Amino acid sequence: MLTALARTATRRPLTVMLLWGLFLLLGFGLGTGVFARLSDNVPEVPGTESESAARYLDEMDPAGSSITGVVAGTPVADAGLRAEVERAVADVRKVAGVAAVPDPYATPGMIAEDGHALIVPVTLEGGLDDDAEERTLDAAAERIREIDAPDVHVSGGPLLGLQMGERAAQDVKNAELISLPVVLALLLVVFGGLRSALLPLVVAVSGIAGAFLALFLFSEVTDISVYAIQVTTMLGLGLAVDYALLMLVRFREERRTTEDVVEAVHRTVAAAGRTVLFSGLTVAVSLTGLLVFPSVFLRSMGLAVAAVVVIDMLAALTLLPALLARFGGRIPPAKSPGNGEEEGRFFARVARFAARRKVAVLAVVVPVLLVLALPVAGMSIVVGDARQLPADSEARQLQDTVAAHFPPGTGVSPVVVVAKPGTDAATADRIRALAPGATTRELPGGGAVIEIRPPGEADGAEATALVKRVREMRGDAPVEVTGTAARLVDFRQMLAERAPWAALTVLAGIVLLLFAFTGSVLLPLRTVVTTLLSLAAALGVVVWVFQDGHLAGLLGAEGLGALSLTAPPLIVAIAFGLAMDYELFILARMREARLRSGDDREAVVTGLSRSGRVVTCAALLLAVVFAAFMTGGFSPILQIGLGLTLAVLIDATVVRMLLVPATMALLGRHAWWAPAPLRRVHDRFGLREEQTELPREKVPSGV
């Protein structure tokens, strides 16, 4: 397959480049339409009680969405301001699609006790299609913003999702403007030439186009989270650069032994292309763990990111060979073997040190990683609110203004209890008595809705405890609980129930792929253990920073007491796949060296000396991409960005430079061991590149 791809790309390079050019136009043309389709409705899980209750409520009492305006910064009793507010309220009531706008001066609780702020809630009609709802939202929000006051903000409901989508688009644009020049500068340092440096960026732009197009296509059949744009774009950009870097380094090495550019491309695809193929498959398999969860958000993220990984892999295996066949003759070959050894001397020395002092290295590195991982034990997740947005965003300014002028809990989403027909009055009374101020609304058919506002945040400890209390005391009564807190409780339960199955699915797939790549049964297990160590350490630091608040200010964030529920599963799935990426880079070189020399320990040193520079450069480039996406200030993206940056850097340095040679030395020749039946399976079905320079009788047994 790889040979066929290489021959196709080199025979018809212009055709391949034209097809990818059309793909780019499609991605940046049609694909960018996804920004208008993003949703902030993350925690819904089909089949859960909260989702069932919400669906029942929509059927029995269809109500429109609502948004909130706040006017502050001046005495609201001022006659001129009151007249302006009343005119604005009257105008908004006339907007097509608006169901109700209460008079804030006549409605209890709408004016702050200090007299310097008021709330204008707007309820939309039910049953509006997306276009009609967007027109209504725009018209109502713009009219409220025309009120002449120091602070006027409008957000909430579907408007919050639109504002997040706009913010996501701006953050992606800014991140690309920051990361692409920095990546180009680093590539210039790595390759020393503009042509070589530009080729990975061409592949990277293809990855970005693929991210947009994949998300747009998925948005036709499912909701796409506002977080998806940054996550898929950062991963698509980073992996594309990684794969192109690996291929280019190998191409320059092959050019050292042949002047035939096409032959060098074929050799590159046969060797490094195999690593790229397995790397893409392992990253994609790591993300399939997200498909085990019934959450629409996690499933759509898993599919979208896996699609982007596959697009990056295909670009590296088709577009890059076509570009090399066309322009590769102008790219200088790698330095002579002597200079190449000088370049890898540092990594060889580190590998020899770790191999000689294997017990000491393990005794130091493993406890340090475990200490960094300790905060994971106290990790908590929440749905989150506008506090996760940057301070200059309108939604955040609205929430801060309400918090400054109104009592705690104002505007907090209630715990919604749906009492279906057949619920006895005593049960309903006990539920209403759980918190003061509970309200009841009758439903058609004899049911009722009881809304209880928790004393703290909508997804705080008090709110989730209230959900659990209602579910405990309802007995056999047909009572269901929904709302933000109920969705969070169900989401947490879903994670707890499905996480072991997701982990088992991913680990089984990774072990099988690594066995096919190496022919060993111990190497996959060693790889999984060391990867989990680095991953736990990175996640522990994220908890320490964003949940506990340590050093969060340096990143323009604050400690929120919990992580966004989107961050941990995405960090774990993506970082695990990226770790496999670098593991394969190194194992490929080790395997080549072992096939040539038959010396297990020297193969480890040679593999690291020849791959260390590539892995380090790739990790640095990927970290630059992730860090650029952390400039937007959106807390969930900050959490994901920091987690992935740390995971990549820890894995590419501490794990790959120290733990890998130490554990390989500890295992010795047994590292490549497999039982005879499995060895025969690998000999027959395992993928491998041609090793024409090595006679078959010199190949060590068991490989």
Coordinates of N, CA and C in Angstrom, one line a residue, residues 2 246-247 250 254 264-277 317 517 588-589 592 596 688-691:
L2 N 1.9 1.3 0.9 CA 2.8 2.4 0.9 C 3.5 2.6 -0.4
L246 N 9.1 14.3 10.3 CA 9.7 12.9 10.3 C 10.0 12.5 8.9
M247 N 9.1 12.8 7.9 CA 9.3 12.4 6.5 C 10.5 13.2 5.9
R250 N 13.9 12.0 7.1 CA 14.2 10.7 6.5 C 14.6 10.9 5.0
E254 N 18.0 9.8 3.1 CA 18.0 9.0 1.9 C 18.7 9.7 0.7
A264 N 14.6 8.3 -3.7 CA 14.7 8.8 -2.3 C 13.3 8.9 -1.7
V265 N 12.4 9.4 -2.5 CA 11.0 9.5 -2.0 C 10.4 8.2 -1.7
H266 N 10.6 7.2 -2.6 CA 10.1 5.8 -2.4 C 10.7 5.2 -1.1
R267 N 12.0 5.4 -0.9 CA 12.6 4.9 0.3 C 12.0 5.5 1.6
T268 N 11.8 6.8 1.4 CA 11.3 7.6 2.6 C 9.9 7.1 3.0
V269 N 9.0 6.9 2.0 CA 7.7 6.4 2.2 C 7.7 5.0 2.8
A270 N 8.6 4.2 2.2 CA 8.7 2.8 2.7 C 9.1 2.7 4.1
A271 N 10.0 3.6 4.6 CA 10.5 3.5 6.0 C 9.7 4.5 6.9
A272 N 9.9 5.8 6.7 CA 9.3 6.7 7.6 C 7.8 6.7 7.4
G273 N 7.3 6.4 6.2 CA 5.9 6.4 5.9 C 5.2 5.3 6.7
R274 N 5.9 4.2 7.0 CA 5.4 3.1 7.8 C 5.1 3.6 9.2
T275 N 6.1 4.4 9.7 CA 6.0 5.0 11.1 C 4.8 6.0 11.1
V276 N 4.7 6.8 10.1 CA 3.6 7.8 10.0 C 2.2 7.0 10.0
L277 N 2.2 5.9 9.2 CA 0.9 5.2 9.1 C 0.5 4.6 10.5
L317 N 1.5 11.2 3.5 CA 1.8 10.0 2.7 C 1.5 10.3 1.2
F517 N 3.6 -3.6 15.0 CA 4.8 -2.8 14.6 C 6.1 -3.3 15.0
A588 N 10.8 2.8 15.8 CA 11.2 2.5 14.4 C 12.7 2.5 14.3
R589 N 13.4 3.5 14.9 CA 14.8 3.6 14.7 C 15.5 2.5 15.5
E592 N 15.3 -0.7 13.5 CA 16.2 -0.7 12.3 C 17.6 -1.0 12.8
R596 N 20.0 -4.4 12.0 CA 21.4 -4.3 11.4 C 22.5 -4.9 12.2
R688 N 6.1 -4.4 7.7 CA 7.5 -4.0 7.9 C 7.9 -3.4 6.5
E689 N 8.9 -2.5 6.6 CA 9.5 -2.0 5.4 C 10.6 -3.0 5.0
E690 N 11.0 -2.9 3.7 CA 12.0 -3.8 3.2 C 13.4 -3.4 3.8
Q691 N 14.1 -4.5 4.1 CA 15.5 -4.3 4.7 C 16.5 -4.9 3.7

